[in-house]
Amino acid sequence: MKKESSAPTMKDVAREAGVALGTVSKVVNGLPVGDSYKIRVENAIQKLNYQVNSYAQGLKASKTYTVALLIPNTVEPFFSALTYHINIALLKRKYRMLLCSTDFDLAQEQEYVTMAQQNKVDGIIGLTYNPNLIIEENTPFVTFDRRMGANIPCVASDNFAGGQLAAEKLADFGCKNVAFLRIGSSLTNEPNKRKAGFENGCLSRGLHYEMKILDDGEPYEEFEKFLAEHIHDGKLSIDGIFCVTDKLALYVIQSLRRLKQRVPEDVQVIGYDGIRYFGDQEYMCSTIVQPLPELAEMCVELLLQENMKTKPPLVCLPVTYAYGGTTSEFTDKSESFKE
Amino acid sequence: MKKESSAPTMKDVAREAGVALGTVSKVVNGLPVGDSYKIRVENAIQKLNYQVNSYAQGLKASKTYTVALLIPNTVEPFFSALTYHINIALLKRKYRMLLCSTDFDLAQEQEYVTMAQQNKVDGIIGLTYNPNLIIEENTPFVTFDRRMGANIPCVASDNFAGGQLAAEKLADFGCKNVAFLRIGSSLTNEPNKRKAGFENGCLSRGLHYEMKILDDGEPYEEFEKFLAEHIHDGKLSIDGIFCVTDKLALYVIQSLRRLKQRVPEDVQVIGYDGIRYFGDQEYMCSTIVQPLPELAEMCVELLLQENMKTKPPLVCLPVTYAYGGTTSEFTDKSESFKE
DNA sequence: TTGTATGCGTTATCAT
DNA sequence: ATGATAACGCATACAA
């Protein structure tokens, strides 16, 4: 009697079936084997309830079918949705996902990278904040929204076009005097292009605009102050606001309520990301929607494509506008069609 | 010249440092080694940028420091928060997490279990819906909210106490005629105890109550119908509602708005779970809060405790009530204290 | 077509 | 204290 407790191995199956080790391996991997042998092996596998050890497989093949996802957390709706869709995209290709919540901690991010490499993952997808992340050459890496180097592909929504679209929508909906609100200073972020796109859109539509851009440390209250300063005789001089994220948009909407301004009657608000209640219900605000399933697919596709000499340094996917109750599109032109 | 591309191994380090393989292993694992050797090895590690291969380690030790989490998805706020806290709890113990989104698919759940076992994970934590999941004896398993067998520990919030607390709060806040709304039929769920607890609370407080319990397939609209049936002359005969989850509570609140009922003036609503906007901001409604960090810690603790002969079959952690704008606690007794 | 032997990267048990 | 060697579970090139 041998080890009873630990899981059965190929050797056990071979002994049980009365065949050689290699034969079992072939059956397991679907390689041609004589029918009678095959049946005997399959029976033995059944009987012993054998499962291959993918660690040992990985050791042989130096391929682990595992990808690490570095993301700040899984509680903010955008992150959790991205996590979900990347998981789906990986599963489709029979890859497993190692989840690494970094909590915006730069050191933690580096630790996770090291861990992932020790685990010999087949690749890493990262939405990270450490611009100096050290990643081994031979570990495929794809980032979301961050440019980290020429040979590290970055996948993002078309942030510039999104900003522009926001301006155009506000113009369409009758705004004359708009503002862009943003927090976060990192200059290398792709999302920073939202500002440039918005400016561009405002200019082409002849919209007067203002910017309020906060650094990472500053409190959201600064935005409320900014808004309060634009109120004269109870009336806000701004009639349209584009916020860099839906999260900020929702804060701004609350601020506006406190300031006795009605949304969307007095001022319209558009966010960015396209987050929804419970992940699949209504949009939390009118917004520029990132195409999450497609973005996730692209990250995974780019990451796992091995025979690609030069990977594209930046891939931007198209965004769309979605109504979420904080714009008054239906009171303008749309209404007139009903007549 | 040998393989240039693949990652350096201990052997490479040993050659570089001019020492034996075993010596390198000792240095890596912090075992006693002569100082001069130690330094040479460390230099070689630096130079080659060596990283241990934890797959090979796992193969030797049959311990992988990896745990799989089975959860329907990461987009519903409760699931995503649970995922986050379990990730934290695992990280604290130097464990990695394999994320498995099952999408409520029973077959998918089983596939993931098989995959996890092939990956020789050290354990599985599951919030699953397949009552017949087959899990190998030797893979530690802990469930959340599901009783699956005597030797499989289940961690849950104190659902009975939570239901009771909801009834008591509604009574405290002046309700006379309340209702409990639930969807989901699986009889073995721990959350089903919320109903019993609520009934118990209503009885002890002399509250008149009604139940509306839907099966899994039925549409939420049935709840709106139920509410509509209780409106006579524009007035709802129910003045307090306990919903089995915050998700349902939010749906019910919207329904009530459509039915021209004011929350909390005409009818108060309490949910269950304690979900917040963006995971860390205000509660979405008044609610019974599950202690997520503690629940996550307990899951992990129970899972990784190896030298525990008999693991507890069911662990319930205490819940709390939190105000979220859909109850009128401040208009009753609380106000009077201010005088 | 089936069996045998070697090596993947690591750790642990030996002698030295 | 250090170095050689076997073993972990599997895949594969090679021999039978």
XYZ file of C-alpha atoms (C1' of nucleotides) in Angstrom:
710
model
C 0.000 0.000 0.000
C 1.326 3.353 -1.041
C 0.343 6.956 -0.583
C -3.371 6.863 -0.238
C -4.104 10.475 0.371
C -2.495 12.330 -2.510
C -4.039 12.551 -5.939
C -3.444 9.776 -8.470
C -0.805 10.334 -11.134
C -0.267 9.012 -14.611
C 1.889 6.329 -13.123
C -1.000 5.095 -11.022
C -3.229 5.028 -14.074
C -0.611 3.143 -16.056
C -0.279 0.526 -13.345
C -4.038 0.211 -12.983
C -4.508 -0.184 -16.730
C -1.486 -2.415 -17.142
C 0.073 -0.203 -19.794
C 3.105 2.032 -20.034
C 3.292 5.582 -18.840
C 3.648 7.011 -22.324
C 0.479 5.324 -23.447
C -1.511 7.028 -20.748
C -0.049 10.351 -21.743
C -1.109 9.784 -25.313
C -4.643 8.894 -24.365
C -4.898 11.967 -22.186
C -3.669 14.179 -24.993
C -5.767 12.549 -27.677
C -2.878 11.071 -29.616
C -3.459 7.876 -31.643
C -3.494 4.751 -29.491
C -4.834 1.272 -30.075
C -8.488 1.004 -29.239
C -8.196 -1.751 -26.673
C -5.472 0.173 -24.853
C -7.424 3.342 -25.042
C -10.434 1.773 -23.389
C -8.376 0.201 -20.646
C -6.719 3.519 -19.918
C -9.976 5.420 -19.920
C -11.478 2.954 -17.509
C -8.526 3.293 -15.205
C -8.814 7.070 -15.358
C -12.465 6.828 -14.450
C -11.828 4.402 -11.659
C -9.045 6.381 -10.039
C -10.694 9.699 -10.801
C -7.488 10.890 -12.332
C -6.850 14.524 -13.262
C -3.796 15.787 -15.074
C -1.547 18.054 -13.108
C -1.343 21.186 -15.168
C 1.592 22.398 -13.106
C 3.651 19.483 -14.294
C 2.381 20.067 -17.801
C 3.398 23.678 -17.595
C 6.802 22.712 -16.359
C 7.341 20.580 -19.419
C 5.849 22.894 -21.957
C 6.770 26.206 -20.333
C 3.236 27.233 -21.072
C 0.753 27.644 -18.290
C -2.426 28.911 -19.930
C -2.566 31.530 -17.241
C -2.720 35.294 -17.575
C -2.461 37.827 -14.765
C -4.706 40.865 -14.666
C -3.418 43.861 -12.730
C -6.215 46.231 -11.830
C -6.649 48.664 -8.930
C -9.703 46.926 -7.530
C -12.854 45.098 -8.493
C -15.315 47.381 -6.769
C -15.390 50.475 -8.928
C -17.855 49.657 -11.675
C -15.547 50.340 -14.575
C -12.804 48.137 -13.183
C -15.155 45.366 -12.247
C -16.734 45.376 -15.698
C -13.359 45.306 -17.374
C -12.310 42.429 -15.148
C -15.436 40.555 -16.064
C -15.008 40.955 -19.792
C -11.343 40.059 -19.743
C -12.204 36.959 -17.786
C -14.729 36.008 -20.458
C -12.257 36.646 -23.273
C -9.639 34.494 -21.562
C -12.052 31.710 -20.781
C -13.040 31.544 -24.436
C -9.433 30.651 -25.217
C -9.131 28.186 -22.329
C -6.924 30.512 -20.337
C -7.174 31.006 -16.606
C -6.947 34.384 -14.955
C -4.918 35.374 -11.940
C -6.570 38.420 -10.395
C -4.258 41.027 -8.890
C -5.931 43.941 -7.109
C -3.269 46.567 -6.737
C -5.249 49.197 -4.815
C -3.438 51.933 -6.775
C -0.287 50.984 -4.877
C 2.788 51.341 -7.054
C 4.912 48.959 -5.007
C 2.113 46.450 -4.915
C 1.920 46.584 -8.687
C 5.597 45.723 -8.983
C 5.219 42.905 -6.480
C 2.397 41.435 -8.489
C 4.436 41.614 -11.671
C 7.239 39.723 -9.975
C 4.818 37.205 -8.596
C 3.215 36.705 -11.976
C 6.577 36.139 -13.584
C 7.575 33.631 -10.948
C 4.338 31.906 -11.678
C 5.438 31.792 -15.287
C 2.203 33.261 -16.538
C 1.846 33.417 -20.286
C 1.232 37.131 -20.119
C 0.095 40.117 -18.101
C -2.666 42.618 -18.767
C -2.326 45.741 -16.676
C -4.259 48.853 -15.811
C -1.484 50.272 -13.686
C -0.229 53.523 -12.246
C 3.463 52.859 -11.824
C 5.224 54.400 -14.816
C 8.456 52.606 -13.924
C 7.142 49.071 -13.747
C 9.892 46.599 -14.493
C 8.682 43.780 -16.654
C 10.887 41.043 -17.999
C 11.422 41.142 -21.720
C 10.086 37.675 -22.234
C 6.768 38.178 -20.449
C 4.130 39.446 -22.884
C 2.502 42.563 -21.504
C -0.459 44.602 -22.675
C -1.689 47.713 -20.937
C -5.055 49.327 -20.772
C -5.076 53.108 -21.126
C -1.336 53.490 -20.425
C 1.569 53.979 -22.802
C 4.562 52.305 -21.254
C 6.937 51.860 -24.148
C 7.068 51.238 -27.852
C 7.092 47.472 -27.575
C 4.274 47.313 -25.034
C 0.905 47.472 -26.754
C -1.696 49.750 -25.231
C -5.403 49.203 -25.706
C -7.792 52.081 -25.096
C -11.082 53.504 -26.189
C -10.787 56.343 -28.665
C -10.479 58.943 -25.956
C -9.959 61.850 -28.300
C -13.013 60.986 -30.364
C -14.947 60.476 -27.139
C -14.140 63.953 -25.913
C -15.087 65.376 -29.249
C -18.329 63.433 -29.287
C -19.211 64.796 -25.858
C -18.754 68.364 -27.082
C -20.797 67.707 -30.177
C -23.610 66.173 -28.196
C -23.732 69.090 -25.805
C -23.828 71.429 -28.788
C -26.584 69.343 -30.377
C -28.585 69.560 -27.210
C -28.467 73.309 -27.174
C -25.588 74.144 -24.850
C -23.688 77.392 -25.405
C -21.323 77.585 -22.488
C -19.709 74.374 -21.384
C -17.012 73.073 -19.054
C -14.646 70.137 -18.824
C -13.850 68.695 -15.392
C -11.006 66.336 -14.769
C -8.918 64.964 -11.924
C -5.611 63.159 -12.245
C -2.324 64.550 -13.386
C -0.386 61.684 -14.935
C 0.568 63.027 -18.307
C 1.043 59.706 -20.039
C -2.515 58.501 -19.607
C -4.538 57.881 -22.678
C -7.682 59.272 -21.016
C -6.017 62.666 -21.017
C -6.888 62.873 -24.667
C -10.490 63.326 -23.658
C -9.647 66.908 -22.833
C -8.015 67.604 -26.182
C -10.879 65.972 -28.037
C -13.394 67.997 -26.091
C -11.590 71.248 -26.814
C -11.442 70.336 -30.450
C -15.149 69.626 -30.513
C -15.973 72.874 -28.750
C -13.913 74.885 -31.184
C -15.421 73.291 -34.258
C -18.914 73.889 -32.891
C -18.197 77.380 -31.642
C -18.906 76.459 -28.029
C -17.440 78.634 -25.322
C -15.686 76.401 -22.821
C -13.793 76.361 -19.567
C -11.554 73.765 -17.932
C -11.195 72.769 -14.302
C -8.396 70.278 -13.876
C -7.410 68.987 -10.461
C -4.265 67.201 -9.424
C -4.461 63.723 -8.008
C -4.346 64.740 -4.380
C -6.926 67.511 -4.438
C -10.396 66.875 -3.042
C -13.491 66.661 -5.183
C -14.912 69.601 -3.233
C -12.860 71.872 -5.442
C -15.263 71.072 -8.245
C -18.225 72.157 -6.170
C -16.393 75.377 -5.399
C -15.724 75.887 -9.084
C -19.392 75.416 -9.853
C -20.491 77.698 -7.026
C -18.293 80.451 -8.381
C -20.190 80.303 -11.634
C -23.536 80.895 -10.025
C -24.865 84.423 -10.147
C -28.286 85.293 -8.791
C -28.962 81.596 -8.372
C -28.292 80.900 -12.010
C -25.369 78.816 -13.272
C -23.573 80.408 -16.209
C -22.538 76.984 -17.494
C -25.191 74.943 -19.284
C -23.218 71.826 -20.168
C -20.522 69.812 -18.395
C -18.311 67.017 -19.643
C -16.731 64.995 -16.846
C -13.712 62.824 -17.422
C -15.435 59.806 -15.854
C -18.921 58.750 -14.890
C -17.753 58.623 -11.315
C -16.913 62.298 -11.388
C -20.127 63.025 -13.283
C -22.167 61.518 -10.487
C -20.335 63.570 -7.910
C -20.919 66.693 -9.983
C -24.602 65.898 -10.326
C -24.883 65.680 -6.549
C -23.019 68.945 -6.215
C -25.397 70.587 -8.647
C -28.360 69.352 -6.629
C -26.863 70.889 -3.522
C -26.425 74.118 -5.454
C -30.084 74.006 -6.444
C -29.388 73.507 -10.105
C -31.577 71.087 -12.013
C -30.079 68.390 -14.225
C -30.666 68.347 -17.158
C -33.023 71.368 -17.237
C -30.500 73.975 -16.061
C -27.302 72.174 -16.893
C -26.596 68.996 -18.820
C -23.929 66.524 -17.780
C -22.083 63.910 -19.808
C -19.658 61.430 -18.257
C -17.252 58.899 -19.715
C -17.053 55.094 -19.351
C -20.619 53.905 -19.695
C -21.113 52.352 -16.305
C -24.486 50.918 -15.381
C -26.389 49.995 -12.289
C -25.517 46.416 -11.381
C -23.396 46.185 -14.469
C -26.234 45.543 -16.859
C -29.063 47.937 -16.153
C -29.580 51.642 -16.883
C -26.667 53.970 -17.383
C -25.972 56.020 -14.285
C -25.751 59.191 -16.378
C -25.567 60.282 -19.991
C -22.167 59.111 -21.065
C -19.575 58.211 -23.640
C -19.558 54.424 -23.609
C -16.349 52.442 -23.794
C -16.838 49.228 -25.792
C -15.808 46.911 -22.986
C -16.314 43.504 -24.586
C -14.328 44.594 -27.627
C -11.623 46.221 -25.526
C -11.251 43.071 -23.472
C -11.100 40.909 -26.573
C -8.444 43.159 -28.058
C -6.283 43.029 -24.927
C -6.388 39.265 -24.869
C -5.951 38.863 -28.583
C -2.912 41.106 -28.642
C -1.430 39.454 -25.597
C -1.674 35.896 -26.810
C -0.695 36.497 -30.410
C 2.779 35.004 -30.430
C 3.750 35.034 -34.070
C 3.401 38.759 -34.518
C 6.720 40.411 -35.142
C 5.673 43.935 -34.349
C 2.670 44.442 -32.163
C 0.746 47.678 -32.605
C 1.824 50.205 -29.966
C -1.642 51.704 -29.548
C -5.065 50.406 -30.456
C -8.079 52.701 -30.046
C -11.601 51.350 -30.261
C -14.616 53.484 -31.151
C -16.908 54.885 -28.498
C -20.596 55.666 -28.564
C -22.868 58.089 -26.812
C -25.624 56.811 -24.553
C -28.486 58.648 -22.924
C -28.667 58.337 -19.172
C -31.090 60.990 -18.012
C -28.672 63.863 -17.521
C -28.965 65.408 -20.972
C -32.052 66.915 -22.545
C -31.837 65.486 -25.996
C -35.525 64.695 -26.065
C -36.632 68.244 -25.378
C -34.878 69.627 -28.419
C -34.967 68.347 -31.917
C -36.152 64.862 -31.066
C -39.421 66.266 -29.813
C -40.057 68.121 -33.015
C -40.089 64.895 -34.979
C -43.145 63.803 -33.121
C -45.255 66.610 -34.531
C 25.915 29.176 -26.490
C 22.700 27.729 -25.151
C 19.078 28.781 -25.065
C 19.167 32.516 -24.944
C 15.498 33.319 -24.974
C 14.008 31.375 -22.096
C 14.257 32.505 -18.510
C 17.337 31.630 -16.448
C 17.088 28.697 -14.067
C 18.831 27.745 -10.895
C 21.270 25.803 -12.960
C 22.265 28.922 -14.817
C 22.748 30.753 -11.559
C 24.847 27.910 -10.173
C 27.085 27.947 -13.217
C 27.404 31.707 -13.152
C 28.288 31.702 -9.470
C 30.480 28.652 -9.736
C 28.624 26.767 -7.010
C 26.429 23.715 -6.856
C 22.738 23.682 -7.589
C 21.768 22.865 -4.024
C 23.616 25.875 -2.743
C 21.603 28.176 -4.918
C 18.399 26.600 -3.685
C 19.467 27.225 -0.123
C 20.259 30.842 -0.755
C 16.930 31.345 -2.455
C 15.101 29.773 0.447
C 17.092 31.513 3.143
C 18.767 28.406 4.490
C 22.185 28.726 6.150
C 25.005 29.093 3.651
C 28.560 30.356 3.917
C 28.747 34.091 3.525
C 31.142 34.139 0.619
C 28.963 31.656 -1.276
C 25.857 33.559 -0.430
C 27.232 36.748 -1.912
C 28.410 35.068 -5.074
C 25.023 33.478 -5.564
C 23.175 36.712 -4.912
C 25.318 38.514 -7.424
C 24.671 35.867 -10.009
C 20.933 36.110 -9.343
C 21.098 39.861 -9.813
C 23.130 39.574 -12.955
C 20.953 37.001 -14.630
C 17.770 38.514 -13.252
C 16.752 35.122 -11.970
C 13.267 34.377 -10.667
C 12.191 31.108 -9.093
C 9.685 29.093 -11.047
C 6.833 28.566 -8.653
C 5.376 25.888 -10.921
C 8.414 23.744 -10.357
C 8.226 24.564 -6.674
C 4.607 23.544 -6.623
C 5.424 20.320 -8.365
C 7.887 19.382 -5.661
C 5.896 20.552 -2.709
C 2.384 19.832 -4.033
C 1.488 23.244 -2.712
C 0.794 26.056 -5.070
C -0.254 28.975 -2.918
C -3.181 29.445 -5.222
C -6.883 29.519 -4.407
C -9.726 29.582 -6.908
C -12.752 31.797 -6.357
C -15.967 30.717 -8.061
C -18.408 33.573 -8.321
C -21.175 34.356 -10.824
C -19.604 37.569 -12.037
C -17.648 40.602 -10.923
C -20.105 43.233 -12.043
C -22.904 43.013 -9.537
C -21.758 45.144 -6.631
C -22.085 42.499 -3.968
C -20.098 39.953 -5.943
C -17.443 42.433 -6.909
C -17.014 43.577 -3.319
C -16.775 40.005 -2.082
C -14.188 39.270 -4.755
C -12.201 42.268 -3.699
C -12.149 41.394 -0.026
C -11.293 37.765 -0.625
C -8.439 38.890 -2.819
C -7.162 41.070 0.018
C -7.464 38.278 2.545
C -5.547 35.903 0.290
C -2.865 38.414 -0.515
C -2.268 38.945 3.188
C -1.318 35.282 3.384
C 0.778 35.349 0.209
C -1.777 33.404 -1.742
C -2.718 34.108 -5.328
C -6.272 34.055 -6.587
C -7.627 32.384 -9.675
C -10.829 34.180 -10.617
C -13.601 32.052 -12.080
C -16.707 33.895 -13.276
C -19.384 31.288 -13.644
C -22.227 33.449 -14.978
C -24.695 31.383 -12.919
C -24.008 28.503 -15.306
C -24.116 25.181 -13.482
C -22.013 23.346 -16.053
C -19.506 26.153 -16.119
C -19.195 25.867 -12.347
C -18.325 22.207 -12.631
C -15.818 22.907 -15.387
C -14.110 25.467 -13.240
C -13.910 23.059 -10.324
C -12.263 20.505 -12.561
C -9.901 23.103 -13.941
C -8.997 24.290 -10.486
C -8.255 20.766 -9.373
C -6.080 20.112 -12.380
C -4.272 23.257 -11.493
C -3.721 21.733 -8.085
C -5.004 24.777 -6.283
C -4.719 24.668 -2.535
C -8.409 25.271 -2.169
C -11.621 26.620 -3.660
C -14.007 29.254 -2.357
C -17.359 29.150 -4.071
C -20.542 31.132 -4.316
C -22.214 28.621 -6.575
C -25.638 27.536 -7.743
C -25.042 23.916 -8.692
C -26.224 21.792 -5.767
C -24.572 18.722 -7.256
C -21.079 20.057 -7.710
C -18.541 17.259 -7.613
C -15.463 18.227 -5.673
C -12.596 15.898 -4.955
C -12.259 14.928 -1.355
C -8.731 16.236 -1.100
C -9.439 19.737 -2.385
C -10.396 22.034 0.486
C -13.652 23.792 -0.291
C -15.510 26.567 1.469
C -18.812 27.975 0.291
C -20.409 31.319 0.732
C -24.132 31.262 1.545
C -24.603 27.644 0.452
C -24.819 24.457 2.493
C -23.349 21.691 0.393
C -22.587 18.993 2.876
C -21.515 18.406 6.431
C -17.805 18.466 5.719
C -17.947 21.571 3.545
C -17.886 24.697 5.676
C -20.309 27.443 4.768
C -19.687 31.073 5.625
C -22.603 33.484 5.663
C -23.860 36.613 7.303
C -26.383 36.017 10.041
C -29.291 36.012 7.651
C -31.894 35.198 10.244
C -30.773 37.995 12.536
C -30.640 40.303 9.548
C -34.240 39.622 8.646
C -35.251 40.137 12.218
C -33.298 43.379 12.413
C -35.046 44.664 9.318
C -38.446 44.028 10.887
C -37.403 45.697 14.103
C -36.093 48.742 12.308
C -39.292 49.123 10.317
C -41.239 48.840 13.556
C -38.973 51.392 15.221
C -39.542 53.777 12.362
C -43.278 53.625 12.757
C -44.399 51.051 10.236
C -47.577 49.079 10.918
C -48.144 47.072 7.795
C -45.098 45.634 6.114
C -44.109 43.261 3.339
C -41.251 40.952 2.468
C -40.235 40.577 -1.168
C -37.991 37.847 -2.430
C -36.980 36.127 -5.637
C -35.173 32.814 -5.937
C -36.413 29.386 -5.067
C -33.412 27.298 -4.083
C -34.348 25.940 -0.723
C -30.837 25.298 0.508
C -29.692 28.885 0.365
C -28.681 30.524 3.569
C -30.238 33.839 2.474
C -33.619 32.164 2.689
C -33.368 32.581 6.414
C -33.912 36.283 5.907
C -37.563 35.519 5.432
C -37.872 33.501 8.614
C -36.025 36.136 10.579
C -38.248 38.844 9.225
C -41.401 36.924 10.100
C -40.044 36.362 13.545
C -39.317 40.033 13.984
C -42.743 41.048 12.744
C -44.468 38.683 15.146
C -42.507 39.814 18.152
C -43.222 43.440 17.302
C -46.835 42.884 16.373
C -46.371 44.020 12.803
C -48.860 42.876 10.233
C -46.962 41.451 7.292
C -47.323 39.969 3.845
C -44.961 37.966 1.654
C -44.423 38.044 -2.073
C -42.025 35.351 -3.147
C -41.174 34.785 -6.789
C -39.531 31.802 -8.406
C -36.252 32.207 -10.180
C -37.699 32.495 -13.650
C -40.430 35.049 -12.937
C -39.934 38.661 -13.984
C -39.445 41.473 -11.533
C -42.585 43.088 -12.921
C -44.588 40.780 -10.718
C -43.437 42.830 -7.774
C -44.750 46.009 -9.322
C -48.048 44.259 -9.919
C -48.111 43.160 -6.320
C -47.539 46.713 -5.172
C -50.133 48.118 -7.548
C -52.701 45.736 -6.128
C -52.132 47.232 -2.724
C -52.916 50.746 -3.825
C -56.403 51.995 -3.095
C -57.407 55.551 -3.923
C -53.776 56.324 -4.699
C -52.653 55.222 -1.287
C -50.464 52.194 -0.645
C -51.678 50.048 2.198
C -48.128 48.897 2.945
C -45.868 51.327 4.781
C -42.683 49.277 5.034
C -40.930 46.834 2.717
C -38.025 44.500 3.349
C -36.359 43.292 0.161
C -34.163 40.229 0.103
C -31.340 42.158 -1.605
C -30.387 45.747 -2.258
C -30.708 45.026 -5.952
C -34.343 44.146 -5.521
C -34.818 47.104 -3.193
C -33.640 49.479 -5.874
C -35.994 47.954 -8.379
C -38.838 48.258 -5.900
C -37.991 51.878 -5.216
C -38.223 52.627 -8.915
C -41.515 50.794 -9.079
C -42.832 52.848 -6.200
C -41.841 56.036 -7.984
C -43.744 54.910 -11.047
C -46.712 54.231 -8.811
C -46.470 57.751 -7.399
C -45.521 56.598 -3.948
C -42.887 58.572 -2.086
C -39.950 56.839 -0.404
C -39.565 57.067 2.532
C -42.534 59.375 3.276
C -45.272 56.987 2.139
C -43.397 53.736 2.345
C -40.010 52.825 3.778
C -37.708 50.318 2.140
C -34.879 48.248 3.584
C -32.629 46.043 1.473
C -29.956 43.493 2.309
C -26.238 43.375 1.471
C -24.985 46.874 2.098
C -23.837 47.781 -1.377
C -22.497 51.240 -2.032
C -21.935 53.523 -4.965
C -18.498 52.786 -6.404
C -17.909 50.315 -3.640
C -16.995 52.843 -1.001
C -19.430 55.735 -1.086
C -23.011 56.124 0.122
C -25.292 53.155 0.560
C -27.710 52.826 -2.319
C -30.586 52.341 0.094
C -31.233 51.713 3.759
C -29.967 48.217 4.263
C -28.786 45.328 6.380
C -25.023 45.348 5.901
C -23.055 42.150 5.461
C -19.623 42.413 7.105
C -17.669 41.744 3.942
C -14.085 42.072 5.177
C -14.823 39.733 8.055
C -16.706 37.293 5.860
C -13.829 37.194 3.398
C -11.307 36.689 6.177
C -13.375 33.853 7.583
C -13.641 32.099 4.221
C -9.906 32.226 3.716
C -9.070 31.340 7.277
C -11.311 28.302 7.229
C -10.062 27.216 3.840
C -6.368 27.342 4.642
C -6.535 25.925 8.146
C -5.093 22.475 7.550
C -4.671 21.092 11.030
C -8.317 21.342 11.964
C -9.881 17.966 12.372
C -13.476 19.057 12.133
C -14.229 22.297 10.417
C -17.389 24.133 11.474
C -20.220 23.367 9.053
C -21.729 26.843 9.248
C -20.306 30.154 10.410
C -22.609 33.165 10.661
C -21.229 36.656 11.120
C -23.215 39.524 12.620
C -24.906 42.122 10.441
C -25.662 45.780 11.050
C -28.255 48.221 9.887
C -27.246 51.248 7.844
C -29.241 54.269 6.812
C -29.372 54.898 3.096
C -32.125 57.425 2.557
C -35.056 55.069 2.134
C -36.181 54.956 5.748
C -37.443 57.785 7.891
C -35.600 57.129 11.077
C -34.735 60.793 11.548
C -38.308 61.960 11.541
C -39.223 59.817 14.533
C -37.430 59.354 17.779
C -34.016 60.476 16.632
C -35.291 63.972 16.095
C -36.629 64.202 19.629
C -33.176 63.710 21.081
C -32.107 66.953 19.542
C -34.523 68.953 21.623
C 1.751 0.908 -32.415
C 3.651 0.558 -27.675
C 7.147 0.966 -24.223
C 11.432 3.247 -22.305
C 14.198 6.901 -20.969
C 15.288 11.578 -20.392
C 14.533 16.268 -18.961
C 11.620 20.379 -17.420
C 13.206 23.482 -12.473
C 13.056 22.710 -8.002
C 13.864 20.640 -3.288
C 15.634 17.303 -0.108
C 18.517 13.494 1.129
C 22.445 11.997 1.095
C 27.663 11.585 1.302
C 31.662 14.386 1.254
C 28.872 23.727 5.156
C 28.809 22.152 0.378
C 28.119 19.302 -3.684
C 26.017 15.379 -6.149
C 21.732 12.947 -6.956
C 17.018 11.381 -6.821
C 12.322 12.587 -7.141
C 7.987 15.462 -8.117
C 4.262 14.464 -12.721
C 4.304 14.860 -17.264
C 5.608 14.873 -22.483
C 8.378 13.332 -26.071
C 12.112 11.578 -28.824
C 13.606 7.291 -29.545
C 13.986 2.267 -29.392
C 11.529 -1.992 -29.686
